[in-house]
């Protein structure tokens, strides 16, 4: 069996989510916008899912828009807030490409982060002003796992840029935190089901009442005219059920995953020289172990790890499958920006103690092999 | 053997991988991401990577993508721009083979534990007296030995060129027989980082400040002007026909420092000898009497080579400085170098 340590990219589907979805694949295939019984069954499933997601995230059900995933949620947040609006946008230097590339269409300014991956509040304050119309700061980073404190970020935006719509990409944070405080601090919040044991291809955007949002996908007035297109009933049901299970297990799962992650990092750090954690693990998401490695290239390490049956990743992958140069490591500066090798090992709900032990031995032996052969 | 097969997404490397699988090797495919900018197709476009990946899937082999775009910028693109800036005519495909495919990738293949690196180049390897030589591909029209002349004994030992014994027609036939999706794909011909739409001029003008120059004849008489000396290639005729003169004239020399391009009649282009630098020999001493090829698909001409000088059997046009000159003994590459003024 392979050891899967790439859960920040995608998790395996929780059996409970699959069970919840099955009736909507096999039996209740009605269009939720229709008027007959099958349609009503589908619609009810979506609305019950919406109620559940809203309660978990700390918003009203009418404030939840279901989308096709994280990228669509992020795109809708950016374009929906900025199309036809004069003014500037601000974003952190470690945002996901779904935010960064979309913001290229607008007058947007990047705000640096500190070496531990937190928004530089001094620079952020300086950049804010009444002409700022949109701010996007991710709740937790997908590569290195750094966490932002959104409450003070929200406060300073309200003070200095009262017209700004505040968005957070909470896609990586959603499995691990109670997001109610984050939701309270922002106007828009993105999540994606496949990061917490739900299916690929479904996500949500929390859209707080009174926040301007121009629909970017138009059609039959679905999702209260904010996102046209027949809803993915099974996917939405799977998202909600996966999130419910995640929240129900969180008190047990977070400490379990954190302990496994710490064990993984400690095992690797004590097993080989020339390896450091990219940011302090205490400040990182509990499931991400991001390491900088001297004397071994990321592509080499990932290849050798795969040969040992361990799936991991480095920087974000581009469409061709090549490992792109990480804008996140560049933004952290210092050792992170100079590292020849980096690897992200990320744990998920089904990661076991045995996975961690195999992960440690595979990383230790792969790094040793790569260094030996590179001599 | 464990073989890493470089797959560009074209038919030759697709068939190379298929032949290796057929021969019972443990094959892994790899596509290089080299150029991050605009491209018509070449080695690096996403669609070509997809083609390579789909062929690998058809063959049931693993496929990876390695990102060497930094090294490509540093070792191929920057020197290309710099050479044009100095009035030379570089050959980026030669430099890509020298620095990327048969250095960076070959080293990478060893670190990953492969026994050999294979590509879809139309070349063969011949063994003579325990020495290995790169040799022309069976299909002379598709022969690529010119762009691979730099391979040394060690590299030749570690490389495989499965399609070198086949004609292009045979390669396509095999691809069709195996139902490979790249069987009828058109070939990439031009420099992969220069698009047809924008061309060399736009590429260079974004990266160089182009120097306007005076056009002079061999006596130094000023005849006119050109907008960019860096875009003139020795032997070029277009854009220099300044009217009034009934005989066609050619660029003989570009001097960026003096901001001149010297032109002359056809007969002025011909030289008895040609100097070169950066000689690489295949194995030990090179024979003195060789055939010399000066472009990727040009005809090889008889010459003698001693020291850093080619003496042509008969007069022939001067080779643009920066171009590769490749020395052949029959079909075998015995050496190669870079033409100098």
Short mmCIF file of N, CA and C in Angstrom, two decimals, chain A residues 184-272:
data_model
loop_
_atom_site.label_atom_id
_atom_site.label_comp_id
_atom_site.label_asym_id
_atom_site.label_seq_id
_atom_site.Cartn_x
_atom_site.Cartn_y
_atom_site.Cartn_z
N UNK A 184 -16.90 35.73 10.93
CA UNK A 184 -17.35 37.00 11.52
C UNK A 184 -16.48 38.17 11.09
N UNK A 185 -15.21 37.88 10.76
CA UNK A 185 -14.27 38.96 10.46
C UNK A 185 -14.27 39.37 8.99
N UNK A 186 -14.94 38.58 8.14
CA UNK A 186 -14.84 38.82 6.69
C UNK A 186 -16.22 38.94 6.05
N UNK A 187 -16.21 39.28 4.76
CA UNK A 187 -17.45 39.36 3.98
C UNK A 187 -17.65 38.14 3.09
N UNK A 188 -16.55 37.57 2.63
CA UNK A 188 -16.59 36.42 1.72
C UNK A 188 -15.58 35.39 2.21
N UNK A 189 -15.94 34.11 2.09
CA UNK A 189 -15.05 33.05 2.58
C UNK A 189 -15.21 31.82 1.67
N UNK A 190 -14.08 31.31 1.18
CA UNK A 190 -14.10 30.16 0.27
C UNK A 190 -13.74 28.87 1.00
N UNK A 191 -14.48 27.78 0.67
CA UNK A 191 -14.07 26.45 1.11
C UNK A 191 -14.21 25.46 -0.05
N UNK A 192 -13.56 24.31 0.08
CA UNK A 192 -13.59 23.30 -0.97
C UNK A 192 -13.71 21.92 -0.34
N UNK A 193 -14.63 21.11 -0.84
CA UNK A 193 -14.98 19.85 -0.17
C UNK A 193 -13.84 18.83 -0.12
N UNK A 194 -13.02 18.78 -1.20
CA UNK A 194 -12.06 17.67 -1.26
C UNK A 194 -10.86 17.88 -0.35
N UNK A 195 -10.83 18.99 0.39
CA UNK A 195 -9.76 19.17 1.37
C UNK A 195 -10.14 18.58 2.74
N UNK A 196 -11.42 18.23 2.91
CA UNK A 196 -11.82 17.66 4.20
C UNK A 196 -12.62 16.37 4.04
N UNK A 197 -12.29 15.59 3.04
CA UNK A 197 -12.92 14.28 2.91
C UNK A 197 -14.21 14.29 2.11
N UNK A 198 -14.49 15.41 1.44
CA UNK A 198 -15.63 15.47 0.53
C UNK A 198 -15.17 15.19 -0.89
N UNK A 199 -16.09 15.23 -1.84
CA UNK A 199 -15.71 14.93 -3.23
C UNK A 199 -15.02 16.12 -3.91
N UNK A 200 -14.26 15.82 -4.97
CA UNK A 200 -13.70 16.87 -5.83
C UNK A 200 -14.84 17.58 -6.56
N UNK A 201 -14.58 18.83 -6.93
CA UNK A 201 -15.52 19.51 -7.83
C UNK A 201 -16.71 20.15 -7.15
N UNK A 202 -16.61 20.38 -5.84
CA UNK A 202 -17.68 21.12 -5.17
C UNK A 202 -17.07 21.94 -4.03
N UNK A 203 -17.56 23.17 -3.91
CA UNK A 203 -17.08 24.07 -2.88
C UNK A 203 -18.20 25.03 -2.51
N UNK A 204 -17.84 26.02 -1.72
CA UNK A 204 -18.84 27.02 -1.35
C UNK A 204 -18.16 28.37 -1.15
N UNK A 205 -18.95 29.40 -1.34
CA UNK A 205 -18.51 30.74 -1.00
C UNK A 205 -19.52 31.31 -0.02
N UNK A 206 -19.04 31.67 1.17
CA UNK A 206 -19.91 32.39 2.10
C UNK A 206 -19.98 33.83 1.62
N UNK A 207 -21.20 34.32 1.48
CA UNK A 207 -21.42 35.68 0.98
C UNK A 207 -22.30 36.40 1.98
N UNK A 208 -21.67 37.23 2.82
CA UNK A 208 -22.42 37.87 3.89
C UNK A 208 -23.42 38.87 3.33
N UNK A 209 -24.55 38.90 3.98
CA UNK A 209 -25.65 39.77 3.56
C UNK A 209 -25.17 41.22 3.38
N UNK A 210 -25.61 41.85 2.32
CA UNK A 210 -25.28 43.26 2.11
C UNK A 210 -23.95 43.48 1.41
N UNK A 211 -23.19 42.40 1.16
CA UNK A 211 -21.90 42.54 0.47
C UNK A 211 -22.14 42.54 -1.03
N UNK A 212 -21.56 43.49 -1.73
CA UNK A 212 -21.78 43.51 -3.19
C UNK A 212 -21.11 42.28 -3.82
N UNK A 213 -21.80 41.67 -4.76
CA UNK A 213 -21.25 40.50 -5.44
C UNK A 213 -21.96 40.36 -6.78
N UNK A 214 -21.24 40.67 -7.85
CA UNK A 214 -21.82 40.54 -9.19
C UNK A 214 -21.66 39.10 -9.64
N UNK A 215 -22.75 38.42 -10.01
CA UNK A 215 -22.60 37.02 -10.44
C UNK A 215 -21.68 36.92 -11.64
N UNK A 216 -20.87 35.87 -11.68
CA UNK A 216 -19.95 35.67 -12.80
C UNK A 216 -20.39 34.53 -13.69
N UNK A 217 -21.38 33.80 -13.23
CA UNK A 217 -21.93 32.72 -14.04
C UNK A 217 -23.43 32.91 -14.01
N UNK A 218 -24.01 33.22 -15.15
CA UNK A 218 -25.42 33.58 -15.17
C UNK A 218 -26.22 32.50 -15.88
N UNK A 219 -27.47 32.41 -15.56
CA UNK A 219 -28.31 31.38 -16.16
C UNK A 219 -29.69 31.45 -15.55
N UNK A 220 -30.09 30.36 -14.95
CA UNK A 220 -31.46 30.25 -14.46
C UNK A 220 -31.71 30.78 -13.07
N UNK A 221 -30.87 31.65 -12.59
CA UNK A 221 -31.14 32.27 -11.30
C UNK A 221 -30.88 31.38 -10.10
N UNK A 222 -30.05 30.35 -10.29
CA UNK A 222 -29.77 29.45 -9.17
C UNK A 222 -28.98 30.17 -8.08
N UNK A 223 -28.97 29.56 -6.90
CA UNK A 223 -28.22 30.10 -5.75
C UNK A 223 -28.56 31.58 -5.55
N UNK A 224 -29.85 31.86 -5.56
CA UNK A 224 -30.36 33.24 -5.38
C UNK A 224 -29.70 34.20 -6.35
N UNK A 225 -29.64 33.77 -7.59
CA UNK A 225 -29.13 34.58 -8.70
C UNK A 225 -27.67 34.99 -8.53
N UNK A 226 -26.94 34.22 -7.74
CA UNK A 226 -25.52 34.56 -7.56
C UNK A 226 -24.60 33.59 -8.29
N UNK A 227 -25.15 32.44 -8.72
CA UNK A 227 -24.31 31.46 -9.41
C UNK A 227 -25.21 30.56 -10.24
N UNK A 228 -25.31 30.88 -11.53
CA UNK A 228 -26.18 30.11 -12.41
C UNK A 228 -25.65 28.70 -12.61
N UNK A 229 -26.56 27.77 -12.87
CA UNK A 229 -26.16 26.39 -13.18
C UNK A 229 -26.84 25.42 -12.25
N UNK A 230 -27.32 24.32 -12.81
CA UNK A 230 -27.96 23.27 -12.00
C UNK A 230 -27.00 22.79 -10.92
N UNK A 231 -27.48 22.75 -9.71
CA UNK A 231 -26.60 22.35 -8.61
C UNK A 231 -26.18 20.89 -8.70
N UNK A 232 -25.00 20.63 -8.18
CA UNK A 232 -24.43 19.29 -8.10
C UNK A 232 -24.95 18.67 -6.80
N UNK A 233 -26.13 18.08 -6.89
CA UNK A 233 -26.81 17.63 -5.66
C UNK A 233 -25.95 16.68 -4.83
N UNK A 234 -25.47 15.62 -5.48
CA UNK A 234 -24.67 14.64 -4.73
C UNK A 234 -23.42 15.30 -4.15
N UNK A 235 -22.79 16.15 -4.92
CA UNK A 235 -21.57 16.82 -4.46
C UNK A 235 -21.84 17.70 -3.25
N UNK A 236 -22.91 18.44 -3.31
CA UNK A 236 -23.26 19.34 -2.20
C UNK A 236 -23.58 18.53 -0.94
N UNK A 237 -24.31 17.44 -1.13
CA UNK A 237 -24.61 16.56 0.01
C UNK A 237 -23.31 15.99 0.58
N UNK A 238 -22.39 15.61 -0.32
CA UNK A 238 -21.11 15.07 0.13
C UNK A 238 -20.28 16.10 0.86
N UNK A 239 -20.31 17.34 0.37
CA UNK A 239 -19.57 18.42 1.04
C UNK A 239 -20.09 18.60 2.46
N UNK A 240 -21.40 18.70 2.56
CA UNK A 240 -21.99 18.97 3.89
C UNK A 240 -21.71 17.82 4.85
N UNK A 241 -21.89 16.57 4.36
CA UNK A 241 -21.69 15.46 5.26
C UNK A 241 -20.22 15.35 5.68
N UNK A 242 -19.30 15.57 4.74
CA UNK A 242 -17.88 15.51 5.08
C UNK A 242 -17.52 16.58 6.11
N UNK A 243 -18.12 17.75 5.94
CA UNK A 243 -17.84 18.84 6.89
C UNK A 243 -18.42 18.51 8.27
N UNK A 244 -19.63 17.93 8.27
CA UNK A 244 -20.23 17.55 9.56
C UNK A 244 -19.36 16.53 10.29
N UNK A 245 -18.89 15.53 9.55
CA UNK A 245 -18.06 14.49 10.19
C UNK A 245 -16.75 15.12 10.69
N UNK A 246 -16.17 15.99 9.85
CA UNK A 246 -14.91 16.65 10.22
C UNK A 246 -15.08 17.40 11.54
N UNK A 247 -16.17 18.15 11.65
CA UNK A 247 -16.41 18.95 12.85
C UNK A 247 -16.68 18.05 14.06
N UNK A 248 -17.43 16.99 13.84
CA UNK A 248 -17.74 16.09 14.95
C UNK A 248 -16.49 15.42 15.50
N UNK A 249 -15.52 15.17 14.62
CA UNK A 249 -14.31 14.46 15.05
C UNK A 249 -13.17 15.40 15.43
N UNK A 250 -13.37 16.70 15.26
CA UNK A 250 -12.25 17.63 15.34
C UNK A 250 -11.50 17.60 16.67
N UNK A 251 -12.26 17.53 17.77
CA UNK A 251 -11.61 17.57 19.09
C UNK A 251 -10.62 16.42 19.26
N UNK A 252 -10.91 15.29 18.62
CA UNK A 252 -10.02 14.15 18.71
C UNK A 252 -8.97 14.21 17.59
N UNK A 253 -9.42 14.58 16.40
CA UNK A 253 -8.57 14.52 15.23
C UNK A 253 -7.43 15.54 15.23
N UNK A 254 -7.72 16.75 15.64
CA UNK A 254 -6.68 17.78 15.56
C UNK A 254 -5.46 17.40 16.42
N UNK A 255 -5.67 17.03 17.70
CA UNK A 255 -4.48 16.61 18.47
C UNK A 255 -3.82 15.35 17.92
N UNK A 256 -4.62 14.43 17.39
CA UNK A 256 -4.03 13.19 16.83
C UNK A 256 -3.15 13.53 15.63
N UNK A 257 -3.68 14.35 14.72
CA UNK A 257 -2.94 14.69 13.51
C UNK A 257 -1.71 15.53 13.86
N UNK A 258 -1.89 16.46 14.80
CA UNK A 258 -0.76 17.32 15.19
C UNK A 258 0.38 16.45 15.77
N UNK A 259 0.01 15.49 16.60
CA UNK A 259 1.04 14.62 17.20
C UNK A 259 1.74 13.79 16.12
N UNK A 260 0.97 13.28 15.16
CA UNK A 260 1.58 12.50 14.08
C UNK A 260 2.50 13.38 13.23
N UNK A 261 2.04 14.59 12.92
CA UNK A 261 2.84 15.51 12.12
C UNK A 261 4.15 15.85 12.85
N UNK A 262 4.03 16.11 14.17
CA UNK A 262 5.23 16.44 14.94
C UNK A 262 6.20 15.26 14.98
N UNK A 263 5.63 14.06 15.07
CA UNK A 263 6.46 12.85 15.07
C UNK A 263 7.16 12.70 13.72
N UNK A 264 6.44 13.00 12.64
CA UNK A 264 7.01 12.93 11.29
C UNK A 264 8.18 13.90 11.15
N UNK A 265 7.95 15.13 11.58
CA UNK A 265 8.99 16.14 11.47
C UNK A 265 10.20 15.77 12.33
N UNK A 266 9.93 15.36 13.56
CA UNK A 266 11.03 15.02 14.48
C UNK A 266 11.85 13.85 13.93
N UNK A 267 11.16 12.86 13.38
CA UNK A 267 11.85 11.69 12.83
C UNK A 267 12.75 12.05 11.67
N UNK A 268 12.27 12.93 10.81
CA UNK A 268 13.07 13.33 9.64
C UNK A 268 14.24 14.21 10.09
N UNK A 269 13.95 15.18 10.96
CA UNK A 269 15.00 16.11 11.40
C UNK A 269 16.11 15.38 12.15
N UNK A 270 15.74 14.34 12.92
CA UNK A 270 16.79 13.63 13.65
C UNK A 270 17.47 12.58 12.76
N UNK A 271 16.82 12.23 11.66
CA UNK A 271 17.37 11.19 10.79
C UNK A 271 18.37 11.67 9.77
N UNK A 272 18.30 12.92 9.38
CA UNK A 272 19.23 13.45 8.37
C UNK A 272 19.64 14.89 8.70
#
